[in-house]
Amino acid sequence: MLIFKHISDLQNYLSKQRLNSKTIGFVPTMGALHKGHLYLLQKSKAEQDISVCSIFVNPTQFNQKTDLKAYPRTIEQDIYLLEKEGNDVLFMPDENEMYPKGQLPKIDFDFAGLDKDMEGSHRPGHFNGVVMVLHRFLNIIQPNAIYMGQKDFQQYLITDKLAKDFHPKTKVRMVQTVREADGLAMSSRNLRLSEKGRAVSKNLYAALKSFSEKMHSVPVDDLKNSIIKSLNEHPDIEVEYLELANAENMQLLENVEKESKKVVCIAANVEGVRLIDNLIIP
Ligand code: AMP
């Protein structure tokens, strides 16, 4: 696997590949890799000639300094896993490479309301940081496709609009969430949970499933309240939100719209570790 830390080296390599008509798949990550990330990579490898994975813990998307500091970093293990998976290129720039002299890329992006609720309202500035870093990466790499996990569904939809508006040659592929055997969505943040916290976290996925099973017979608000109440009864769980939204525009739904594709999303703190998950309901 080739490892690049500098944009110019990566671009030199990629332009040669393009001259040889090779297609490029891009998997952006913040490291502490797990099977979810590797699944994105497998999709890219299956569809593209060359796969580029990036590891960059992007400071502009963290709205809390403590969260940024506590974010797990396991670079040696990450390199080992990427090599084993047969990844072609790892791009691991530092902050100065991505944001020279601390200058943040400017982009006049219209979120069209995709950022209004859930992660947008609970993590102010988060999606501005995400858009900033992805816009920069897409300008640098110009991939044929970027691979995004369903686990961050709102982020996927925003990336899809970003690509349509500014990077029309890049397709955005959504890849299904990879879960632990008990249903917990794999996440780098799971590393910060104690054994007890890890065990209790399975209730988030169970809550989403229960919501999707009961939403046709119980009013949405009553269902939300009762599920949040029972989750909060676990001393280690504190729910931030549980919402049903239209899966195309992320508008919150108070009633089940039969005709539209929906997504039920949850965010909760478990032992102070912020976890998110969602289920798409066709
Ligand atoms: P992160 O390193 O958390 O920023 O995630 C990098 C990419 O991996 C994002 O597109 C995530 O949505 C995706 N991802 C994270 N966890 C999972 C998972 N359990 N299954 C599938 N994709 C995931």
JSON list of C-alpha atoms in Angstrom, two decimals, residues 125-231:
[
{"chain": "A", "resi": 125, "resn": "GLY", "atom": "CA", "xyz": [-21.21, 23.70, 13.14]},
{"chain": "A", "resi": 126, "resn": "HIS", "atom": "CA", "xyz": [-20.64, 19.97, 12.66]},
{"chain": "A", "resi": 127, "resn": "PHE", "atom": "CA", "xyz": [-21.91, 19.75, 9.08]},
{"chain": "A", "resi": 128, "resn": "ASN", "atom": "CA", "xyz": [-20.11, 22.95, 8.07]},
{"chain": "A", "resi": 129, "resn": "GLY", "atom": "CA", "xyz": [-16.90, 21.19, 9.11]},
{"chain": "A", "resi": 130, "resn": "VAL", "atom": "CA", "xyz": [-17.89, 18.00, 7.29]},
{"chain": "A", "resi": 131, "resn": "VAL", "atom": "CA", "xyz": [-18.69, 19.89, 4.08]},
{"chain": "A", "resi": 132, "resn": "MET", "atom": "CA", "xyz": [-15.47, 21.87, 4.34]},
{"chain": "A", "resi": 133, "resn": "VAL", "atom": "CA", "xyz": [-13.28, 18.78, 4.62]},
{"chain": "A", "resi": 134, "resn": "LEU", "atom": "CA", "xyz": [-15.14, 16.74, 2.00]},
{"chain": "A", "resi": 135, "resn": "HIS", "atom": "CA", "xyz": [-15.10, 19.62, -0.49]},
{"chain": "A", "resi": 136, "resn": "ARG", "atom": "CA", "xyz": [-11.34, 19.86, 0.03]},
{"chain": "A", "resi": 137, "resn": "PHE", "atom": "CA", "xyz": [-10.84, 16.10, -0.32]},
{"chain": "A", "resi": 138, "resn": "LEU", "atom": "CA", "xyz": [-13.01, 15.91, -3.44]},
{"chain": "A", "resi": 139, "resn": "ASN", "atom": "CA", "xyz": [-11.08, 18.76, -5.05]},
{"chain": "A", "resi": 140, "resn": "ILE", "atom": "CA", "xyz": [-7.79, 17.02, -4.27]},
{"chain": "A", "resi": 141, "resn": "ILE", "atom": "CA", "xyz": [-8.73, 13.45, -5.22]},
{"chain": "A", "resi": 142, "resn": "GLN", "atom": "CA", "xyz": [-11.47, 13.93, -7.82]},
{"chain": "A", "resi": 143, "resn": "PRO", "atom": "CA", "xyz": [-12.66, 10.35, -7.42]},
{"chain": "A", "resi": 144, "resn": "ASN", "atom": "CA", "xyz": [-15.15, 8.58, -9.65]},
{"chain": "A", "resi": 145, "resn": "ALA", "atom": "CA", "xyz": [-17.05, 7.63, -6.50]},
{"chain": "A", "resi": 146, "resn": "ILE", "atom": "CA", "xyz": [-16.97, 8.39, -2.80]},
{"chain": "A", "resi": 147, "resn": "TYR", "atom": "CA", "xyz": [-18.20, 5.70, -0.39]},
{"chain": "A", "resi": 148, "resn": "MET", "atom": "CA", "xyz": [-20.22, 6.82, 2.65]},
{"chain": "A", "resi": 149, "resn": "GLY", "atom": "CA", "xyz": [-21.76, 4.75, 5.44]},
{"chain": "A", "resi": 150, "resn": "GLN", "atom": "CA", "xyz": [-25.48, 4.63, 6.10]},
{"chain": "A", "resi": 151, "resn": "LYS", "atom": "CA", "xyz": [-24.68, 4.91, 9.80]},
{"chain": "A", "resi": 152, "resn": "ASP", "atom": "CA", "xyz": [-24.20, 8.64, 9.21]},
{"chain": "A", "resi": 153, "resn": "PHE", "atom": "CA", "xyz": [-27.26, 8.93, 7.02]},
{"chain": "A", "resi": 154, "resn": "GLN", "atom": "CA", "xyz": [-27.68, 12.70, 7.28]},
{"chain": "A", "resi": 155, "resn": "GLN", "atom": "CA", "xyz": [-24.01, 13.09, 6.39]},
{"chain": "A", "resi": 156, "resn": "TYR", "atom": "CA", "xyz": [-24.52, 10.81, 3.38]},
{"chain": "A", "resi": 157, "resn": "LEU", "atom": "CA", "xyz": [-27.42, 12.94, 2.08]},
{"chain": "A", "resi": 158, "resn": "ILE", "atom": "CA", "xyz": [-25.42, 16.15, 2.55]},
{"chain": "A", "resi": 159, "resn": "THR", "atom": "CA", "xyz": [-22.43, 14.60, 0.74]},
{"chain": "A", "resi": 160, "resn": "ASP", "atom": "CA", "xyz": [-24.72, 13.55, -2.08]},
{"chain": "A", "resi": 161, "resn": "LYS", "atom": "CA", "xyz": [-25.93, 17.15, -2.48]},
{"chain": "A", "resi": 162, "resn": "LEU", "atom": "CA", "xyz": [-22.38, 18.51, -2.17]},
{"chain": "A", "resi": 163, "resn": "ALA", "atom": "CA", "xyz": [-21.26, 16.23, -4.99]},
{"chain": "A", "resi": 164, "resn": "LYS", "atom": "CA", "xyz": [-24.26, 17.07, -7.19]},
{"chain": "A", "resi": 165, "resn": "ASP", "atom": "CA", "xyz": [-23.70, 20.81, -6.67]},
{"chain": "A", "resi": 166, "resn": "PHE", "atom": "CA", "xyz": [-19.88, 21.01, -6.83]},
{"chain": "A", "resi": 167, "resn": "HIS", "atom": "CA", "xyz": [-18.37, 17.68, -7.94]},
{"chain": "A", "resi": 168, "resn": "PRO", "atom": "CA", "xyz": [-20.77, 16.28, -10.55]},
{"chain": "A", "resi": 169, "resn": "LYS", "atom": "CA", "xyz": [-18.22, 13.75, -11.83]},
{"chain": "A", "resi": 170, "resn": "THR", "atom": "CA", "xyz": [-18.16, 12.02, -8.43]},
{"chain": "A", "resi": 171, "resn": "LYS", "atom": "CA", "xyz": [-20.90, 9.51, -7.63]},
{"chain": "A", "resi": 172, "resn": "VAL", "atom": "CA", "xyz": [-21.86, 9.11, -3.98]},
{"chain": "A", "resi": 173, "resn": "ARG", "atom": "CA", "xyz": [-22.45, 5.55, -2.89]},
{"chain": "A", "resi": 174, "resn": "MET", "atom": "CA", "xyz": [-24.18, 4.70, 0.36]},
{"chain": "A", "resi": 175, "resn": "VAL", "atom": "CA", "xyz": [-22.99, 1.53, 2.07]},
{"chain": "A", "resi": 176, "resn": "GLN", "atom": "CA", "xyz": [-25.09, -0.40, 4.57]},
{"chain": "A", "resi": 177, "resn": "THR", "atom": "CA", "xyz": [-24.28, -0.22, 8.30]},
{"chain": "A", "resi": 178, "resn": "VAL", "atom": "CA", "xyz": [-22.12, -3.04, 9.64]},
{"chain": "A", "resi": 179, "resn": "ARG", "atom": "CA", "xyz": [-23.23, -4.22, 13.08]},
{"chain": "A", "resi": 180, "resn": "GLU", "atom": "CA", "xyz": [-21.92, -6.27, 15.98]},
{"chain": "A", "resi": 181, "resn": "ALA", "atom": "CA", "xyz": [-23.68, -9.60, 16.59]},
{"chain": "A", "resi": 182, "resn": "ASP", "atom": "CA", "xyz": [-26.07, -7.96, 19.08]},
{"chain": "A", "resi": 183, "resn": "GLY", "atom": "CA", "xyz": [-27.05, -5.21, 16.61]},
{"chain": "A", "resi": 184, "resn": "LEU", "atom": "CA", "xyz": [-24.84, -2.36, 17.87]},
{"chain": "A", "resi": 185, "resn": "ALA", "atom": "CA", "xyz": [-23.61, -0.31, 14.90]},
{"chain": "A", "resi": 186, "resn": "MET", "atom": "CA", "xyz": [-19.84, -0.54, 14.67]},
{"chain": "A", "resi": 187, "resn": "SER", "atom": "CA", "xyz": [-18.20, 2.77, 15.53]},
{"chain": "A", "resi": 188, "resn": "SER", "atom": "CA", "xyz": [-14.73, 3.96, 16.42]},
{"chain": "A", "resi": 189, "resn": "ARG", "atom": "CA", "xyz": [-16.32, 5.47, 19.52]},
{"chain": "A", "resi": 190, "resn": "ASN", "atom": "CA", "xyz": [-17.34, 2.00, 20.80]},
{"chain": "A", "resi": 191, "resn": "LEU", "atom": "CA", "xyz": [-13.69, 1.60, 21.84]},
{"chain": "A", "resi": 192, "resn": "ARG", "atom": "CA", "xyz": [-14.34, 4.14, 24.60]},
{"chain": "A", "resi": 193, "resn": "LEU", "atom": "CA", "xyz": [-17.13, 2.09, 26.21]},
{"chain": "A", "resi": 194, "resn": "SER", "atom": "CA", "xyz": [-16.61, -0.13, 29.24]},
{"chain": "A", "resi": 195, "resn": "GLU", "atom": "CA", "xyz": [-17.78, -3.74, 28.98]},
{"chain": "A", "resi": 196, "resn": "LYS", "atom": "CA", "xyz": [-20.98, -2.74, 30.76]},
{"chain": "A", "resi": 197, "resn": "GLY", "atom": "CA", "xyz": [-21.51, 0.27, 28.48]},
{"chain": "A", "resi": 198, "resn": "ARG", "atom": "CA", "xyz": [-20.82, -1.87, 25.45]},
{"chain": "A", "resi": 199, "resn": "ALA", "atom": "CA", "xyz": [-23.47, -4.39, 26.58]},
{"chain": "A", "resi": 200, "resn": "VAL", "atom": "CA", "xyz": [-26.12, -1.76, 27.28]},
{"chain": "A", "resi": 201, "resn": "SER", "atom": "CA", "xyz": [-25.55, -0.04, 23.89]},
{"chain": "A", "resi": 202, "resn": "LYS", "atom": "CA", "xyz": [-27.34, -2.79, 22.02]},
{"chain": "A", "resi": 203, "resn": "ASN", "atom": "CA", "xyz": [-30.56, -1.20, 23.27]},
{"chain": "A", "resi": 204, "resn": "LEU", "atom": "CA", "xyz": [-30.18, 1.64, 20.74]},
{"chain": "A", "resi": 205, "resn": "TYR", "atom": "CA", "xyz": [-30.62, -0.68, 17.77]},
{"chain": "A", "resi": 206, "resn": "ALA", "atom": "CA", "xyz": [-33.37, -2.56, 19.61]},
{"chain": "A", "resi": 207, "resn": "ALA", "atom": "CA", "xyz": [-35.13, 0.80, 20.10]},
{"chain": "A", "resi": 208, "resn": "LEU", "atom": "CA", "xyz": [-34.95, 1.58, 16.37]},
{"chain": "A", "resi": 209, "resn": "LYS", "atom": "CA", "xyz": [-36.36, -1.83, 15.51]},
{"chain": "A", "resi": 210, "resn": "SER", "atom": "CA", "xyz": [-39.14, -1.50, 18.04]},
{"chain": "A", "resi": 211, "resn": "PHE", "atom": "CA", "xyz": [-39.98, 1.95, 16.62]},
{"chain": "A", "resi": 212, "resn": "SER", "atom": "CA", "xyz": [-40.17, 0.62, 13.07]},
{"chain": "A", "resi": 213, "resn": "GLU", "atom": "CA", "xyz": [-42.39, -2.28, 14.17]},
{"chain": "A", "resi": 214, "resn": "LYS", "atom": "CA", "xyz": [-44.85, -0.17, 16.17]},
{"chain": "A", "resi": 215, "resn": "MET", "atom": "CA", "xyz": [-45.01, 3.05, 14.16]},
{"chain": "A", "resi": 216, "resn": "HIS", "atom": "CA", "xyz": [-48.00, 1.97, 12.13]},
{"chain": "A", "resi": 217, "resn": "SER", "atom": "CA", "xyz": [-50.10, 1.27, 15.20]},
{"chain": "A", "resi": 218, "resn": "VAL", "atom": "CA", "xyz": [-48.95, 3.88, 17.75]},
{"chain": "A", "resi": 219, "resn": "PRO", "atom": "CA", "xyz": [-48.88, 7.69, 17.18]},
{"chain": "A", "resi": 220, "resn": "VAL", "atom": "CA", "xyz": [-45.31, 8.79, 16.41]},
{"chain": "A", "resi": 221, "resn": "ASP", "atom": "CA", "xyz": [-45.02, 11.17, 19.37]},
{"chain": "A", "resi": 222, "resn": "ASP", "atom": "CA", "xyz": [-46.33, 8.67, 21.92]},
{"chain": "A", "resi": 223, "resn": "LEU", "atom": "CA", "xyz": [-44.02, 6.01, 20.54]},
{"chain": "A", "resi": 224, "resn": "LYS", "atom": "CA", "xyz": [-40.99, 8.30, 20.66]},
{"chain": "A", "resi": 225, "resn": "ASN", "atom": "CA", "xyz": [-41.74, 9.32, 24.24]},
{"chain": "A", "resi": 226, "resn": "SER", "atom": "CA", "xyz": [-42.25, 5.79, 25.49]},
{"chain": "A", "resi": 227, "resn": "ILE", "atom": "CA", "xyz": [-39.08, 4.46, 23.81]},
{"chain": "A", "resi": 228, "resn": "ILE", "atom": "CA", "xyz": [-36.98, 7.39, 25.05]},
{"chain": "A", "resi": 229, "resn": "LYS", "atom": "CA", "xyz": [-38.38, 6.91, 28.56]},
{"chain": "A", "resi": 230, "resn": "SER", "atom": "CA", "xyz": [-37.52, 3.23, 28.68]},
{"chain": "A", "resi": 231, "resn": "LEU", "atom": "CA", "xyz": [-34.02, 3.82, 27.26]}
]
